[in-house]
Amino acid sequence: MSVIDIAKGMGLTLGYMFKRPVTVQYPRDKVTIQPRFRGRHHLLRHPDTGLEKCIGCSLCAAACPAYAIYVEAAENDPADPVSPGERYAKIYEINMLRCIFCGFCEEACPTGAVVLGHEFEMADFRYQDFVYRKEDMLVGTKGGKWQRREAEAKGKDVKLGFEAGPRPELEGVDY
Amino acid sequence: MKVRVNDVELDLAPGTSAIDAVFAAGGDVPYFCSQEYMSPIGACRMCLAQVGAPRKERDGSWVMDEATGQPKIFWFPNLMATCTTQVMEGMVIDTLSERVKTAQNGMVEFTLINHPLDCPVCDKGGACELQDRSYEFGDGLSRFQFDKRHNEKHHPLSDLITLDRERCIQCKRCVRYFEEVPGDEVLDFIERTAHTYIGTADHGLPSNFTGNIADICPVGALLDASSRFRGRNWEYDHTRTTSMDDATGAAIIVDARTGRIERIKAALNPDVNKTWIDDGARFGHEYVDSSDRLTTPLVRRQGKLEPATWDEATAFIAERLKGLSGKDVGIAVRADATLEEGVAAMALAEELGTGQLDHAPRPAATLIGNQTATITDLATADAILVVGDLTEEAGILDLRVKDALKGVTPPTLMPHGVPIADLRLKERMPRRREILAVAAPYRVDLMRHAGTAVHYPAGGEAAFFRALGKLAADANAVLVEADEAATGMSTAQARALVARLGAAKQAVVVLGGLALTRRESAEAARAFIKAVGAKELAVGPMANSYGLELLGVLPSHERYGYAGMLEGSKALILSHLDPAQDGEVAERLRGKDLLVVHDIFMTETAHLADVVLPAASVYERDGTVVNLEGRFLPVRAAPVDAGSSTDLTGVARALGEAMGKRLEGRSVRSARRVLKKRFDIDFAELPDTGLLPRTKGRGPAKALAGEAPAATGNVLVVPSMARAEYLSRNRHLAAAVGGNRLRVNPEDAAKHNLTAGAEVRLKVGGTWRQAVVHVTDGVPRGLMTIPSLPEQPVGLAQADLASIVVEQVRLEVAS
């Protein structure tokens, strides 16, 4: 190793001192999420009828390599259906501590009901708060559990720490 | 018979079907319509194969192929449905050729044309024959671009079975099942071609064996309504065990998920239940998951039952027992305790030094006769006399009697198991009704299939058999009028019946609970059985009645029996028994120094108890039961979440520890060591199909009489498929059978002002019973029938008819 090699290396470092920094000052600044990023799950609804797409078939749970999903199905009341058809998910839970965000659930879903979105801010204090239920994931719910608790306590809107481009498969999710 | 399947040479018995030849050769053809133990009809056309056979010249020699010098194979011009093709000498079956593959692929495509493919929401998904076969033999892509046929998706055929008419592929298994197996023709095809659907002209499915069609449906058309959408097939924990619902010991699979039993399916035991179970065994499990299950011990402190730990509870019992001498303590278990629990109860009794040990309900007569038939003997019998209501009491025996009527012996097992297509079975086979005689005090279901159906007076079993015994002793004897009344037959009829039983190669007399209630009737019955040279099959009141008697969970003296200990002892340990339903007994129990109740719910008796211990239900135990033919069958625990509840072996362990003793029977393993010494069988290694020892360990431990109920009464307590004590918690089953039925003759109903469907309360014996009135001419005037309870075994009882309280009149016409 010669002095020239050391100088080359130092020169590279020196060069970066005059370029724009790639580090984002999160959470002060918002991060930009790439379209194919896989974050917290969304449970979608049919945009026209408002019925849940999930039919409680449990295929996501079967595909999940981390056993993070638990589904319990029930029969729809024809007068007031939750989803189209006979069956809906009475209980739909994902344990976000177990989830490895591989997206297999999204691939297994026969109705496109579960889609991995962009949210990643799910840090929390207690184990049970990482188990996301249907109401934590259905379209219209913005933010992680802690973010929503905080927003409610302060009486403000949920503030997300990222910006993302639109994803067509996330029907009804407008961020 | 030499057969070649895809280059595998086989030697098969004549009469084997080609599909079984293929499977015996280790090959595979898809099929939807064939079903074990049912007639093959070739409806689905999936099992197509290329079949050929050599031909014979007129002189009997083979037509030879000149090129090879071998007999020439003449191929059938078209592909054959192998399930309806019988093998011939030298037959060649080809299932691998391109022509066969194309045909099978085409059949899958054709079958799927109108199938909705809603596998994600279908309860059969993951265990569906059509799904599996479509993956194996189908194309994966549909060329059919039109709208599919639409039909009813959710048709409740009954309270227990839901029908999805879109999914049906018209294999006809369910229709054939009802005609061939229970003989209740309640389903049929309606309309033709693509419009064909399954339907019934009846209200619901009036049969006790409806659940089996959910098991045999190859698609998700017929489904168990009680487990609808409860879980997917791959999510269940399957436990192969033995049904404790009645004394036959049918093989079942308990499917549990997240600590709940979601459904029960039938399992295969060729010598007992084949692949069928009755609806009581299938749907009678919902009570196990009731929210009011006991999960922790309760101890009475300052007059109130409070939750406690097992240590506190057992310390409390041990402390109280210290002051009592052995003969003050009584221990009673319900007759569906396992053998292992029986060992635990015996060890406890020995430790406490008491002879007051019993199982209840226990009939007055012994169940262990000298000439016990096997269930296979019954299914191959050529003369059968049934006393009692087998359909309700032991559904499997009812089905096996119907096997005997067909006159087809049980199939020989093949390398791949039960033959898929048994060509001896046909649709609408002639039945040998004349071989079956059914006798009961009221009209029972099996009488529809019997050549001789007779009604004898209620409580008159002893007179019935004594009168028949006269004819057995002397064929020319003439019955006096009283005997004719006692048998419900004329001399000629009775003579013909006795002659048939006597002349038969294999005659079986099935003694229902009614014939065993009192000792004299059982003695008369056994004398008659011996005289005609028949074999007997005595139906015990509960799952392990035979086993507990065999093991000797019996009092040391007749007066120390269950009724005696309720009366005489100062301290009582009761497992799964609820004698306090009887008001007088409840009063006596209040005076006990110590009452320990081991049960799954807060029963009447538990409310009076000093200590309540949470018990494991019949689905949560490991152990062994002995069915009515003496077959040892394994019971395995399903993963059910029931807190700290445990079976009697657990009680023996905890109580033994509190007393500073290590009792035999403190665990299932320790109990099995004792049982191994006794029966010379390793119960940990018991095969699924059970073990029927014919040498060691047979014969009752001691001959003892149980308590006989009254010989007179106005209400006949009868066996019931749906267990009365849990029926209110078995929602689906209760809806299907119409509640605990008080069956009343129309004239009596008018006399007592009872309307059909009315919910009533009445005092039978000392016990207040709730029931739903069913008006029927099937019961004679002056008699009512009500389902039995463990504490109110079958037999006559006196009811205070003036005490009937009508609680609610439902606007529903009951049959």
CSV table of N, CA and C in Angstrom, one decimal, chain B residues 53-65 70-72 74 89:
chain,number,residue,atom,x,y,z
B,53,ALA,N,-58.7,-57.7,-21.6
B,53,ALA,CA,-58.7,-59.0,-21.0
B,53,ALA,C,-58.5,-60.0,-22.2
B,54,PRO,N,-57.9,-61.2,-21.9
B,54,PRO,CA,-57.8,-62.2,-22.9
B,54,PRO,C,-59.2,-62.8,-23.1
B,55,ARG,N,-59.4,-63.4,-24.3
B,55,ARG,CA,-60.6,-64.1,-24.6
B,55,ARG,C,-60.4,-65.6,-24.7
B,56,LYS,N,-61.4,-66.3,-24.6
B,56,LYS,CA,-61.3,-67.8,-24.7
B,56,LYS,C,-62.0,-68.3,-26.0
B,57,GLU,N,-61.4,-69.3,-26.6
B,57,GLU,CA,-62.0,-69.9,-27.7
B,57,GLU,C,-63.2,-70.8,-27.2
B,58,ARG,N,-63.9,-71.3,-28.2
B,58,ARG,CA,-65.1,-72.1,-27.8
B,58,ARG,C,-64.6,-73.4,-27.0
B,59,ASP,N,-63.4,-73.9,-27.3
B,59,ASP,CA,-63.0,-75.1,-26.6
B,59,ASP,C,-62.4,-74.7,-25.2
B,60,GLY,N,-62.4,-73.5,-24.8
B,60,GLY,CA,-61.9,-73.1,-23.5
B,60,GLY,C,-60.4,-72.7,-23.5
B,61,SER,N,-59.7,-72.8,-24.6
B,61,SER,CA,-58.3,-72.3,-24.6
B,61,SER,C,-58.3,-70.8,-24.9
B,62,TRP,N,-57.2,-70.2,-24.5
B,62,TRP,CA,-57.0,-68.7,-24.7
B,62,TRP,C,-56.8,-68.4,-26.2
B,63,VAL,N,-57.4,-67.3,-26.6
B,63,VAL,CA,-57.0,-66.8,-28.0
B,63,VAL,C,-55.6,-66.3,-27.9
B,64,MET,N,-54.7,-66.8,-28.7
B,64,MET,CA,-53.3,-66.5,-28.6
B,64,MET,C,-52.9,-65.4,-29.5
B,65,ASP,N,-52.0,-64.6,-29.1
B,65,ASP,CA,-51.3,-63.6,-29.9
B,65,ASP,C,-50.2,-64.2,-30.6
B,70,GLN,N,-48.3,-65.3,-26.4
B,70,GLN,CA,-49.1,-65.1,-25.1
B,70,GLN,C,-50.6,-65.0,-25.5
B,71,PRO,N,-51.5,-65.2,-24.5
B,71,PRO,CA,-52.9,-64.9,-24.7
B,71,PRO,C,-53.1,-63.5,-25.2
B,72,LYS,N,-53.9,-63.3,-26.2
B,72,LYS,CA,-54.0,-62.0,-26.8
B,72,LYS,C,-55.0,-61.1,-25.9
B,74,PHE,N,-57.6,-58.4,-25.5
B,74,PHE,CA,-58.6,-57.6,-26.3
B,74,PHE,C,-59.0,-56.4,-25.4
B,89,GLU,N,-59.8,-63.0,-15.0
B,89,GLU,CA,-58.6,-63.8,-15.1
B,89,GLU,C,-57.8,-63.2,-16.3
